[in-house]
């Protein structure tokens, strides 16, 4: 139960933090390194999506979390989670295109 979920969350947070740390060197990466980084970025985003979707399907998302997230997205002029995911996809596509030009 919750120990498994806690372990999964801890692993996901650690992977996310490592990716942020690695991203500090993005400008010095070659084309292959940038493509690999973008692949890892997409994988972590997918893992977050899956992790949160399970809670949503079970009705276990904290209402305060949902409200705060929705408010944050609205302040950023983003109309919900689908638009946010589309924005992330667009950013990755732009990053891939830029990396291909190296």
PDB file of N, CA and C in Angstrom:
ATOM      1  N   UNK A   1       0.777  -1.184   0.000  1.00  0.00           N
ATOM      2  CA  UNK A   1       0.000   0.000   0.000  1.00  0.00           C
ATOM      3  C   UNK A   1       0.825   1.258   0.000  1.00  0.00           C
ATOM      4  N   UNK A   2       0.734   1.979   1.113  1.00  0.00           N
ATOM      5  CA  UNK A   2       1.335   3.307   1.149  1.00  0.00           C
ATOM      6  C   UNK A   2       2.868   3.261   1.124  1.00  0.00           C
ATOM      7  N   UNK A   3       3.480   2.176   1.628  1.00  0.00           N
ATOM      8  CA  UNK A   3       4.944   2.071   1.563  1.00  0.00           C
ATOM      9  C   UNK A   3       5.414   1.972   0.119  1.00  0.00           C
ATOM     10  N   UNK A   4       4.668   1.233  -0.693  1.00  0.00           N
ATOM     11  CA  UNK A   4       5.001   1.096  -2.107  1.00  0.00           C
ATOM     12  C   UNK A   4       4.850   2.447  -2.802  1.00  0.00           C
ATOM     13  N   UNK A   5       3.749   3.137  -2.509  1.00  0.00           N
ATOM     14  CA  UNK A   5       3.505   4.455  -3.105  1.00  0.00           C
ATOM     15  C   UNK A   5       4.593   5.429  -2.675  1.00  0.00           C
ATOM     16  N   UNK A   6       4.956   5.421  -1.407  1.00  0.00           N
ATOM     17  CA  UNK A   6       6.009   6.311  -0.897  1.00  0.00           C
ATOM     18  C   UNK A   6       7.330   6.019  -1.603  1.00  0.00           C
ATOM     19  N   UNK A   7       7.650   4.736  -1.782  1.00  0.00           N
ATOM     20  CA  UNK A   7       8.878   4.363  -2.481  1.00  0.00           C
ATOM     21  C   UNK A   7       8.866   4.832  -3.926  1.00  0.00           C
ATOM     22  N   UNK A   8       7.730   4.682  -4.585  1.00  0.00           N
ATOM     23  CA  UNK A   8       7.592   5.132  -5.969  1.00  0.00           C
ATOM     24  C   UNK A   8       7.738   6.654  -6.057  1.00  0.00           C
ATOM     25  N   UNK A   9       7.085   7.359  -5.139  1.00  0.00           N
ATOM     26  CA  UNK A   9       7.175   8.822  -5.122  1.00  0.00           C
ATOM     27  C   UNK A   9       8.609   9.272  -4.870  1.00  0.00           C
ATOM     28  N   UNK A  10       9.271   8.651  -3.891  1.00  0.00           N
ATOM     29  CA  UNK A  10      10.650   9.028  -3.582  1.00  0.00           C
ATOM     30  C   UNK A  10      11.562   8.807  -4.790  1.00  0.00           C
ATOM     31  N   UNK A  11      11.381   7.684  -5.491  1.00  0.00           N
ATOM     32  CA  UNK A  11      12.197   7.391  -6.674  1.00  0.00           C
ATOM     33  C   UNK A  11      11.925   8.406  -7.783  1.00  0.00           C
ATOM     34  N   UNK A  12      10.663   8.772  -7.944  1.00  0.00           N
ATOM     35  CA  UNK A  12      10.291   9.736  -8.977  1.00  0.00           C
ATOM     36  C   UNK A  12      10.852  11.126  -8.671  1.00  0.00           C
ATOM     37  N   UNK A  13      10.749  11.541  -7.423  1.00  0.00           N
ATOM     38  CA  UNK A  13      11.298  12.842  -7.015  1.00  0.00           C
ATOM     39  C   UNK A  13      12.816  12.847  -7.204  1.00  0.00           C
ATOM     40  N   UNK A  14      13.485  11.751  -6.848  1.00  0.00           N
ATOM     41  CA  UNK A  14      14.940  11.670  -7.019  1.00  0.00           C
ATOM     42  C   UNK A  14      15.312  11.750  -8.502  1.00  0.00           C
ATOM     43  N   UNK A  15      14.581  11.047  -9.355  1.00  0.00           N
ATOM     44  CA  UNK A  15      14.845  11.088 -10.796  1.00  0.00           C
ATOM     45  C   UNK A  15      14.628  12.495 -11.342  1.00  0.00           C
ATOM     46  N   UNK A  16      13.579  13.147 -10.870  1.00  0.00           N
ATOM     47  CA  UNK A  16      13.276  14.511 -11.307  1.00  0.00           C
ATOM     48  C   UNK A  16      14.402  15.473 -10.891  1.00  0.00           C
ATOM     49  N   UNK A  17      14.837  15.374  -9.638  1.00  0.00           N
ATOM     50  CA  UNK A  17      15.909  16.242  -9.147  1.00  0.00           C
ATOM     51  C   UNK A  17      17.203  16.007  -9.915  1.00  0.00           C
ATOM     52  N   UNK A  18      17.510  14.750 -10.206  1.00  0.00           N
ATOM     53  CA  UNK A  18      18.717  14.424 -10.962  1.00  0.00           C
ATOM     54  C   UNK A  18      18.641  15.016 -12.367  1.00  0.00           C
ATOM     55  N   UNK A  19      17.473  14.967 -12.962  1.00  0.00           N
ATOM     56  CA  UNK A  19      17.274  15.529 -14.290  1.00  0.00           C
ATOM     57  C   UNK A  19      17.459  17.053 -14.281  1.00  0.00           C
ATOM     58  N   UNK A  20      16.955  17.710 -13.247  1.00  0.00           N
ATOM     59  CA  UNK A  20      17.148  19.152 -13.112  1.00  0.00           C
ATOM     60  C   UNK A  20      18.643  19.451 -12.966  1.00  0.00           C
ATOM     61  N   UNK A  21      19.327  18.665 -12.154  1.00  0.00           N
ATOM     62  CA  UNK A  21      20.773  18.850 -11.960  1.00  0.00           C
ATOM     63  C   UNK A  21      21.513  18.647 -13.281  1.00  0.00           C
ATOM     64  N   UNK A  22      21.174  17.604 -14.000  1.00  0.00           N
ATOM     65  CA  UNK A  22      21.800  17.315 -15.284  1.00  0.00           C
ATOM     66  C   UNK A  22      21.513  18.431 -16.293  1.00  0.00           C
ATOM     67  N   UNK A  23      20.323  18.997 -16.219  1.00  0.00           N
ATOM     68  CA  UNK A  23      19.933  20.063 -17.129  1.00  0.00           C
ATOM     69  C   UNK A  23      20.789  21.314 -17.013  1.00  0.00           C
ATOM     70  N   UNK A  24      21.457  21.464 -15.880  1.00  0.00           N
ATOM     71  CA  UNK A  24      22.355  22.609 -15.707  1.00  0.00           C
ATOM     72  C   UNK A  24      23.500  22.572 -16.717  1.00  0.00           C
ATOM     73  N   UNK A  25      23.800  21.387 -17.246  1.00  0.00           N
ATOM     74  CA  UNK A  25      24.886  21.232 -18.220  1.00  0.00           C
ATOM     75  C   UNK A  25      24.360  21.116 -19.651  1.00  0.00           C
ATOM     76  N   UNK A  26      23.066  21.318 -19.849  1.00  0.00           N
ATOM     77  CA  UNK A  26      22.448  21.125 -21.161  1.00  0.00           C
ATOM     78  C   UNK A  26      23.159  21.919 -22.261  1.00  0.00           C
ATOM     79  N   UNK A  27      23.501  23.158 -21.997  1.00  0.00           N
ATOM     80  CA  UNK A  27      24.146  24.009 -22.996  1.00  0.00           C
ATOM     81  C   UNK A  27      25.506  23.499 -23.438  1.00  0.00           C
ATOM     82  N   UNK A  28      26.144  22.654 -22.638  1.00  0.00           N
ATOM     83  CA  UNK A  28      27.457  22.118 -22.979  1.00  0.00           C
ATOM     84  C   UNK A  28      27.375  20.716 -23.572  1.00  0.00           C
ATOM     85  N   UNK A  29      26.158  20.179 -23.697  1.00  0.00           N
ATOM     86  CA  UNK A  29      25.994  18.825 -24.246  1.00  0.00           C
ATOM     87  C   UNK A  29      26.076  18.853 -25.765  1.00  0.00           C
ATOM     88  N   UNK A  30      26.565  17.743 -26.331  1.00  0.00           N
ATOM     89  CA  UNK A  30      26.536  17.604 -27.784  1.00  0.00           C
ATOM     90  C   UNK A  30      25.140  17.150 -28.209  1.00  0.00           C
ATOM     91  N   UNK A  31      24.940  16.981 -29.500  1.00  0.00           N
ATOM     92  CA  UNK A  31      23.624  16.622 -30.028  1.00  0.00           C
ATOM     93  C   UNK A  31      23.083  15.348 -29.380  1.00  0.00           C
ATOM     94  N   UNK A  32      23.911  14.298 -29.329  1.00  0.00           N
ATOM     95  CA  UNK A  32      23.467  13.022 -28.755  1.00  0.00           C
ATOM     96  C   UNK A  32      23.109  13.175 -27.274  1.00  0.00           C
ATOM     97  N   UNK A  33      23.908  13.949 -26.551  1.00  0.00           N
ATOM     98  CA  UNK A  33      23.633  14.178 -25.139  1.00  0.00           C
ATOM     99  C   UNK A  33      22.327  14.921 -24.931  1.00  0.00           C
ATOM    100  N   UNK A  34      22.092  15.915 -25.779  1.00  0.00           N
ATOM    101  CA  UNK A  34      20.837  16.673 -25.670  1.00  0.00           C
ATOM    102  C   UNK A  34      19.633  15.785 -25.995  1.00  0.00           C
ATOM    103  N   UNK A  35      19.757  14.964 -27.040  1.00  0.00           N
ATOM    104  CA  UNK A  35      18.648  14.072 -27.389  1.00  0.00           C
ATOM    105  C   UNK A  35      18.376  13.085 -26.251  1.00  0.00           C
ATOM    106  N   UNK A  36      19.433  12.543 -25.662  1.00  0.00           N
ATOM    107  CA  UNK A  36      19.273  11.615 -24.537  1.00  0.00           C
ATOM    108  C   UNK A  36      18.615  12.321 -23.349  1.00  0.00           C
ATOM    109  N   UNK A  37      19.022  13.560 -23.085  1.00  0.00           N
ATOM    110  CA  UNK A  37      18.432  14.334 -21.991  1.00  0.00           C
ATOM    111  C   UNK A  37      16.936  14.548 -22.239  1.00  0.00           C
ATOM    112  N   UNK A  38      16.586  14.925 -23.463  1.00  0.00           N
ATOM    113  CA  UNK A  38      15.175  15.161 -23.790  1.00  0.00           C
ATOM    114  C   UNK A  38      14.375  13.871 -23.642  1.00  0.00           C
ATOM    115  N   UNK A  39      14.958  12.737 -24.042  1.00  0.00           N
ATOM    116  CA  UNK A  39      14.295  11.438 -23.853  1.00  0.00           C
ATOM    117  C   UNK A  39      14.033  11.177 -22.370  1.00  0.00           C
ATOM    118  N   UNK A  40      15.041  11.450 -21.534  1.00  0.00           N
ATOM    119  CA  UNK A  40      14.882  11.259 -20.088  1.00  0.00           C
ATOM    120  C   UNK A  40      13.822  12.199 -19.527  1.00  0.00           C
ATOM    121  N   UNK A  41      13.821  13.419 -20.009  1.00  0.00           N
ATOM    122  CA  UNK A  41      12.822  14.406 -19.586  1.00  0.00           C
ATOM    123  C   UNK A  41      11.412  13.888 -19.882  1.00  0.00           C
ATOM    124  N   UNK A  42      11.232  13.375 -21.086  1.00  0.00           N
ATOM    125  CA  UNK A  42       9.928  12.846 -21.479  1.00  0.00           C
ATOM    126  C   UNK A  42       9.531  11.653 -20.609  1.00  0.00           C
ATOM    127  N   UNK A  43      10.486  10.787 -20.314  1.00  0.00           N
ATOM    128  CA  UNK A  43      10.198   9.626 -19.467  1.00  0.00           C
ATOM    129  C   UNK A  43       9.747  10.041 -18.069  1.00  0.00           C
ATOM    130  N   UNK A  44      10.418  11.021 -17.481  1.00  0.00           N
ATOM    131  CA  UNK A  44      10.043  11.473 -16.130  1.00  0.00           C
ATOM    132  C   UNK A  44       8.673  12.153 -16.166  1.00  0.00           C
ATOM    133  N   UNK A  45       8.417  12.939 -17.205  1.00  0.00           N
ATOM    134  CA  UNK A  45       7.094  13.555 -17.337  1.00  0.00           C
ATOM    135  C   UNK A  45       6.009  12.483 -17.436  1.00  0.00           C
ATOM    136  N   UNK A  46       6.279  11.442 -18.223  1.00  0.00           N
ATOM    137  CA  UNK A  46       5.311  10.346 -18.350  1.00  0.00           C
ATOM    138  C   UNK A  46       5.091   9.642 -17.014  1.00  0.00           C
ATOM    139  N   UNK A  47       6.176   9.438 -16.276  1.00  0.00           N
ATOM    140  CA  UNK A  47       6.050   8.791 -14.959  1.00  0.00           C
ATOM    141  C   UNK A  47       5.206   9.634 -14.015  1.00  0.00           C
ATOM    142  N   UNK A  48       5.426  10.963 -14.025  1.00  0.00           N
ATOM    143  CA  UNK A  48       4.600  11.847 -13.191  1.00  0.00           C
ATOM    144  C   UNK A  48       3.135  11.739 -13.610  1.00  0.00           C
ATOM    145  N   UNK A  49       2.898  11.764 -14.915  1.00  0.00           N
ATOM    146  CA  UNK A  49       1.524  11.672 -15.413  1.00  0.00           C
ATOM    147  C   UNK A  49       0.838  10.393 -14.961  1.00  0.00           C
ATOM    148  N   UNK A  50       1.542   9.283 -15.073  1.00  0.00           N
ATOM    149  CA  UNK A  50       0.988   7.990 -14.657  1.00  0.00           C
ATOM    150  C   UNK A  50       0.739   7.964 -13.157  1.00  0.00           C
ATOM    151  N   UNK A  51       1.701   8.454 -12.407  1.00  0.00           N
ATOM    152  CA  UNK A  51       1.586   8.473 -10.946  1.00  0.00           C
ATOM    153  C   UNK A  51       0.353   9.263 -10.507  1.00  0.00           C
ATOM    154  N   UNK A  52       0.195  10.461 -11.051  1.00  0.00           N
ATOM    155  CA  UNK A  52      -0.940  11.304 -10.665  1.00  0.00           C
ATOM    156  C   UNK A  52      -2.262  10.780 -11.222  1.00  0.00           C
ATOM    157  N   UNK A  53      -2.245  10.187 -12.417  1.00  0.00           N
ATOM    158  CA  UNK A  53      -3.476   9.659 -13.010  1.00  0.00           C
ATOM    159  C   UNK A  53      -4.069   8.540 -12.164  1.00  0.00           C
ATOM    160  N   UNK A  54      -3.221   7.711 -11.575  1.00  0.00           N
ATOM    161  CA  UNK A  54      -3.733   6.636 -10.713  1.00  0.00           C
ATOM    162  C   UNK A  54      -4.528   7.210  -9.546  1.00  0.00           C
ATOM    163  N   UNK A  55      -3.996   8.262  -8.931  1.00  0.00           N
ATOM    164  CA  UNK A  55      -4.708   8.873  -7.809  1.00  0.00           C
ATOM    165  C   UNK A  55      -6.006   9.515  -8.280  1.00  0.00           C
ATOM    166  N   UNK A  56      -5.956  10.124  -9.448  1.00  0.00           N
ATOM    167  CA  UNK A  56      -7.150  10.762  -9.997  1.00  0.00           C
ATOM    168  C   UNK A  56      -8.230   9.717 -10.267  1.00  0.00           C
ATOM    169  N   UNK A  57      -7.844   8.596 -10.861  1.00  0.00           N
ATOM    170  CA  UNK A  57      -8.814   7.528 -11.160  1.00  0.00           C
ATOM    171  C   UNK A  57      -9.427   6.944  -9.896  1.00  0.00           C
ATOM    172  N   UNK A  58      -8.625   6.878  -8.833  1.00  0.00           N
ATOM    173  CA  UNK A  58      -9.129   6.328  -7.569  1.00  0.00           C
ATOM    174  C   UNK A  58      -9.869   7.379  -6.753  1.00  0.00           C
ATOM    175  N   UNK A  59      -9.849   8.630  -7.225  1.00  0.00           N
ATOM    176  CA  UNK A  59     -10.487   9.702  -6.470  1.00  0.00           C
ATOM    177  C   UNK A  59      -9.703  10.101  -5.244  1.00  0.00           C
ATOM    178  N   UNK A  60      -8.390   9.815  -5.253  1.00  0.00           N
ATOM    179  CA  UNK A  60      -7.556  10.074  -4.080  1.00  0.00           C
ATOM    180  C   UNK A  60      -6.659  11.301  -4.193  1.00  0.00           C
ATOM    181  N   UNK A  61      -6.867  12.126  -5.231  1.00  0.00           N
ATOM    182  CA  UNK A  61      -6.069  13.344  -5.310  1.00  0.00           C
ATOM    183  C   UNK A  61      -6.543  14.314  -4.241  1.00  0.00           C
ATOM    184  N   UNK A  62      -5.621  14.888  -3.533  1.00  0.00           N
ATOM    185  CA  UNK A  62      -5.926  15.847  -2.486  1.00  0.00           C
ATOM    186  C   UNK A  62      -6.618  17.063  -3.112  1.00  0.00           C
ATOM    187  N   UNK A  63      -7.822  17.400  -2.661  1.00  0.00           N
ATOM    188  CA  UNK A  63      -8.556  18.533  -3.236  1.00  0.00           C
ATOM    189  C   UNK A  63      -7.771  19.851  -3.162  1.00  0.00           C
ATOM    190  N   UNK A  64      -6.991  20.047  -2.097  1.00  0.00           N
ATOM    191  CA  UNK A  64      -6.178  21.261  -1.989  1.00  0.00           C
ATOM    192  C   UNK A  64      -5.116  21.290  -3.083  1.00  0.00           C
ATOM    193  N   UNK A  65      -4.513  20.130  -3.356  1.00  0.00           N
ATOM    194  CA  UNK A  65      -3.507  20.026  -4.424  1.00  0.00           C
ATOM    195  C   UNK A  65      -4.136  20.374  -5.771  1.00  0.00           C
ATOM    196  N   UNK A  66      -5.309  19.820  -6.041  1.00  0.00           N
ATOM    197  CA  UNK A  66      -6.001  20.072  -7.307  1.00  0.00           C
ATOM    198  C   UNK A  66      -6.327  21.559  -7.442  1.00  0.00           C
ATOM    199  N   UNK A  67      -6.863  22.156  -6.395  1.00  0.00           N
ATOM    200  CA  UNK A  67      -7.228  23.569  -6.417  1.00  0.00           C
ATOM    201  C   UNK A  67      -5.989  24.447  -6.624  1.00  0.00           C
ATOM    202  N   UNK A  68      -4.927  24.181  -5.870  1.00  0.00           N
ATOM    203  CA  UNK A  68      -3.708  24.982  -6.001  1.00  0.00           C
ATOM    204  C   UNK A  68      -3.095  24.830  -7.394  1.00  0.00           C
ATOM    205  N   UNK A  69      -3.098  23.621  -7.920  1.00  0.00           N
ATOM    206  CA  UNK A  69      -2.551  23.380  -9.256  1.00  0.00           C
ATOM    207  C   UNK A  69      -3.368  24.112 -10.311  1.00  0.00           C
ATOM    208  N   UNK A  70      -4.685  24.002 -10.218  1.00  0.00           N
ATOM    209  CA  UNK A  70      -5.559  24.696 -11.173  1.00  0.00           C
ATOM    210  C   UNK A  70      -5.366  26.214 -11.106  1.00  0.00           C
ATOM    211  N   UNK A  71      -5.256  26.745  -9.891  1.00  0.00           N
ATOM    212  CA  UNK A  71      -5.047  28.183  -9.733  1.00  0.00           C
ATOM    213  C   UNK A  71      -3.710  28.609 -10.324  1.00  0.00           C
ATOM    214  N   UNK A  72      -2.683  27.823 -10.096  1.00  0.00           N
ATOM    215  CA  UNK A  72      -1.359  28.138 -10.635  1.00  0.00           C
ATOM    216  C   UNK A  72      -1.395  28.153 -12.165  1.00  0.00           C
ATOM    217  N   UNK A  73      -2.004  27.131 -12.757  1.00  0.00           N
ATOM    218  CA  UNK A  73      -2.091  27.072 -14.214  1.00  0.00           C
ATOM    219  C   UNK A  73      -2.874  28.259 -14.768  1.00  0.00           C
ATOM    220  N   UNK A  74      -3.964  28.633 -14.097  1.00  0.00           N
ATOM    221  CA  UNK A  74      -4.745  29.794 -14.541  1.00  0.00           C
ATOM    222  C   UNK A  74      -3.910  31.065 -14.502  1.00  0.00           C
ATOM    223  N   UNK A  75      -3.127  31.249 -13.426  1.00  0.00           N
ATOM    224  CA  UNK A  75      -2.272  32.435 -13.324  1.00  0.00           C
ATOM    225  C   UNK A  75      -1.235  32.465 -14.443  1.00  0.00           C
ATOM    226  N   UNK A  76      -0.849  31.287 -14.918  1.00  0.00           N
ATOM    227  CA  UNK A  76       0.119  31.198 -16.012  1.00  0.00           C
ATOM    228  C   UNK A  76      -0.582  31.232 -17.367  1.00  0.00           C
ATOM    229  N   UNK A  77      -1.902  31.470 -17.361  1.00  0.00           N
ATOM    230  CA  UNK A  77      -2.721  31.535 -18.575  1.00  0.00           C
ATOM    231  C   UNK A  77      -2.719  30.204 -19.327  1.00  0.00           C
ATOM    232  N   UNK A  78      -2.769  29.108 -18.553  1.00  0.00           N
ATOM    233  CA  UNK A  78      -2.825  27.756 -19.111  1.00  0.00           C
ATOM    234  C   UNK A  78      -4.154  27.150 -18.672  1.00  0.00           C
ATOM    235  N   UNK A  79      -4.932  26.694 -19.666  1.00  0.00           N
ATOM    236  CA  UNK A  79      -6.297  26.214 -19.397  1.00  0.00           C
ATOM    237  C   UNK A  79      -6.306  24.726 -19.064  1.00  0.00           C
ATOM    238  N   UNK A  80      -5.737  24.363 -17.940  1.00  0.00           N
ATOM    239  CA  UNK A  80      -5.851  23.003 -17.454  1.00  0.00           C
ATOM    240  C   UNK A  80      -4.688  22.097 -17.812  1.00  0.00           C
ATOM    241  N   UNK A  81      -4.786  20.865 -17.303  1.00  0.00           N
ATOM    242  CA  UNK A  81      -3.705  19.886 -17.416  1.00  0.00           C
ATOM    243  C   UNK A  81      -3.428  19.486 -18.860  1.00  0.00           C
ATOM    244  N   UNK A  82      -4.472  19.362 -19.681  1.00  0.00           N
ATOM    245  CA  UNK A  82      -4.249  18.968 -21.073  1.00  0.00           C
ATOM    246  C   UNK A  82      -3.433  20.013 -21.817  1.00  0.00           C
ATOM    247  N   UNK A  83      -3.762  21.278 -21.613  1.00  0.00           N
ATOM    248  CA  UNK A  83      -2.998  22.343 -22.262  1.00  0.00           C
ATOM    249  C   UNK A  83      -1.566  22.381 -21.727  1.00  0.00           C
ATOM    250  N   UNK A  84      -1.394  22.111 -20.436  1.00  0.00           N
ATOM    251  CA  UNK A  84      -0.052  22.071 -19.848  1.00  0.00           C
ATOM    252  C   UNK A  84       0.768  20.962 -20.493  1.00  0.00           C
ATOM    253  N   UNK A  85       0.180  19.766 -20.634  1.00  0.00           N
ATOM    254  CA  UNK A  85       0.898  18.659 -21.271  1.00  0.00           C
ATOM    255  C   UNK A  85       1.234  18.983 -22.727  1.00  0.00           C
ATOM    256  N   UNK A  86       0.322  19.656 -23.427  1.00  0.00           N
ATOM    257  CA  UNK A  86       0.586  20.053 -24.808  1.00  0.00           C
ATOM    258  C   UNK A  86       1.747  21.056 -24.864  1.00  0.00           C
ATOM    259  N   UNK A  87       1.813  21.955 -23.899  1.00  0.00           N
ATOM    260  CA  UNK A  87       2.904  22.915 -23.825  1.00  0.00           C
ATOM    261  C   UNK A  87       4.234  22.199 -23.595  1.00  0.00           C
ATOM    262  N   UNK A  88       4.246  21.220 -22.693  1.00  0.00           N
ATOM    263  CA  UNK A  88       5.466  20.448 -22.457  1.00  0.00           C
ATOM    264  C   UNK A  88       5.909  19.733 -23.728  1.00  0.00           C
ATOM    265  N   UNK A  89       4.944  19.133 -24.433  1.00  0.00           N
ATOM    266  CA  UNK A  89       5.240  18.431 -25.685  1.00  0.00           C
ATOM    267  C   UNK A  89       5.842  19.391 -26.709  1.00  0.00           C
ATOM    268  N   UNK A  90       5.247  20.563 -26.826  1.00  0.00           N
ATOM    269  CA  UNK A  90       5.738  21.577 -27.757  1.00  0.00           C
ATOM    270  C   UNK A  90       7.164  22.012 -27.397  1.00  0.00           C
ATOM    271  N   UNK A  91       7.422  22.187 -26.115  1.00  0.00           N
ATOM    272  CA  UNK A  91       8.773  22.564 -25.672  1.00  0.00           C
ATOM    273  C   UNK A  91       9.781  21.471 -26.016  1.00  0.00           C
ATOM    274  N   UNK A  92       9.423  20.216 -25.778  1.00  0.00           N
ATOM    275  CA  UNK A  92      10.327  19.108 -26.126  1.00  0.00           C
ATOM    276  C   UNK A  92      10.570  19.065 -27.633  1.00  0.00           C
ATOM    277  N   UNK A  93       9.528  19.278 -28.429  1.00  0.00           N
ATOM    278  CA  UNK A  93       9.689  19.281 -29.889  1.00  0.00           C
ATOM    279  C   UNK A  93      10.661  20.386 -30.319  1.00  0.00           C
ATOM    280  N   UNK A  94      10.524  21.556 -29.718  1.00  0.00           N
ATOM    281  CA  UNK A  94      11.427  22.669 -30.030  1.00  0.00           C
ATOM    282  C   UNK A  94      12.858  22.331 -29.610  1.00  0.00           C
ATOM    283  N   UNK A  95      13.003  21.752 -28.428  1.00  0.00           N
ATOM    284  CA  UNK A  95      14.334  21.367 -27.955  1.00  0.00           C
ATOM    285  C   UNK A  95      14.965  20.334 -28.882  1.00  0.00           C
ATOM    286  N   UNK A  96      14.168  19.354 -29.329  1.00  0.00           N
ATOM    287  CA  UNK A  96      14.695  18.332 -30.255  1.00  0.00           C
ATOM    288  C   UNK A  96      15.150  18.973 -31.563  1.00  0.00           C
ATOM    289  N   UNK A  97      14.338  19.868 -32.100  1.00  0.00           N
ATOM    290  CA  UNK A  97      14.687  20.530 -33.351  1.00  0.00           C
ATOM    291  C   UNK A  97      15.969  21.343 -33.184  1.00  0.00           C
ATOM    292  N   UNK A  98      16.087  22.046 -32.058  1.00  0.00           N
ATOM    293  CA  UNK A  98      17.297  22.825 -31.801  1.00  0.00           C
ATOM    294  C   UNK A  98      18.523  21.911 -31.652  1.00  0.00           C
ATOM    295  N   UNK A  99      18.352  20.792 -30.966  1.00  0.00           N
ATOM    296  CA  UNK A  99      19.466  19.853 -30.779  1.00  0.00           C
ATOM    297  C   UNK A  99      19.900  19.263 -32.118  1.00  0.00           C
ATOM    298  N   UNK A 100      18.949  19.031 -33.017  1.00  0.00           N
ATOM    299  CA  UNK A 100      19.274  18.479 -34.336  1.00  0.00           C
ATOM    300  C   UNK A 100      20.104  19.441 -35.161  1.00  0.00           C
ATOM    301  N   UNK A 101      20.063  20.724 -34.859  1.00  0.00           N
ATOM    302  CA  UNK A 101      20.797  21.723 -35.628  1.00  0.00           C
ATOM    303  C   UNK A 101      22.249  21.846 -35.180  1.00  0.00           C
ATOM    304  N   UNK A 102      22.623  21.144 -34.111  1.00  0.00           N
ATOM    305  CA  UNK A 102      24.024  21.222 -33.632  1.00  0.00           C
ATOM    306  C   UNK A 102      24.960  20.560 -34.622  1.00  0.00           C
TER     307      UNK A 102
END
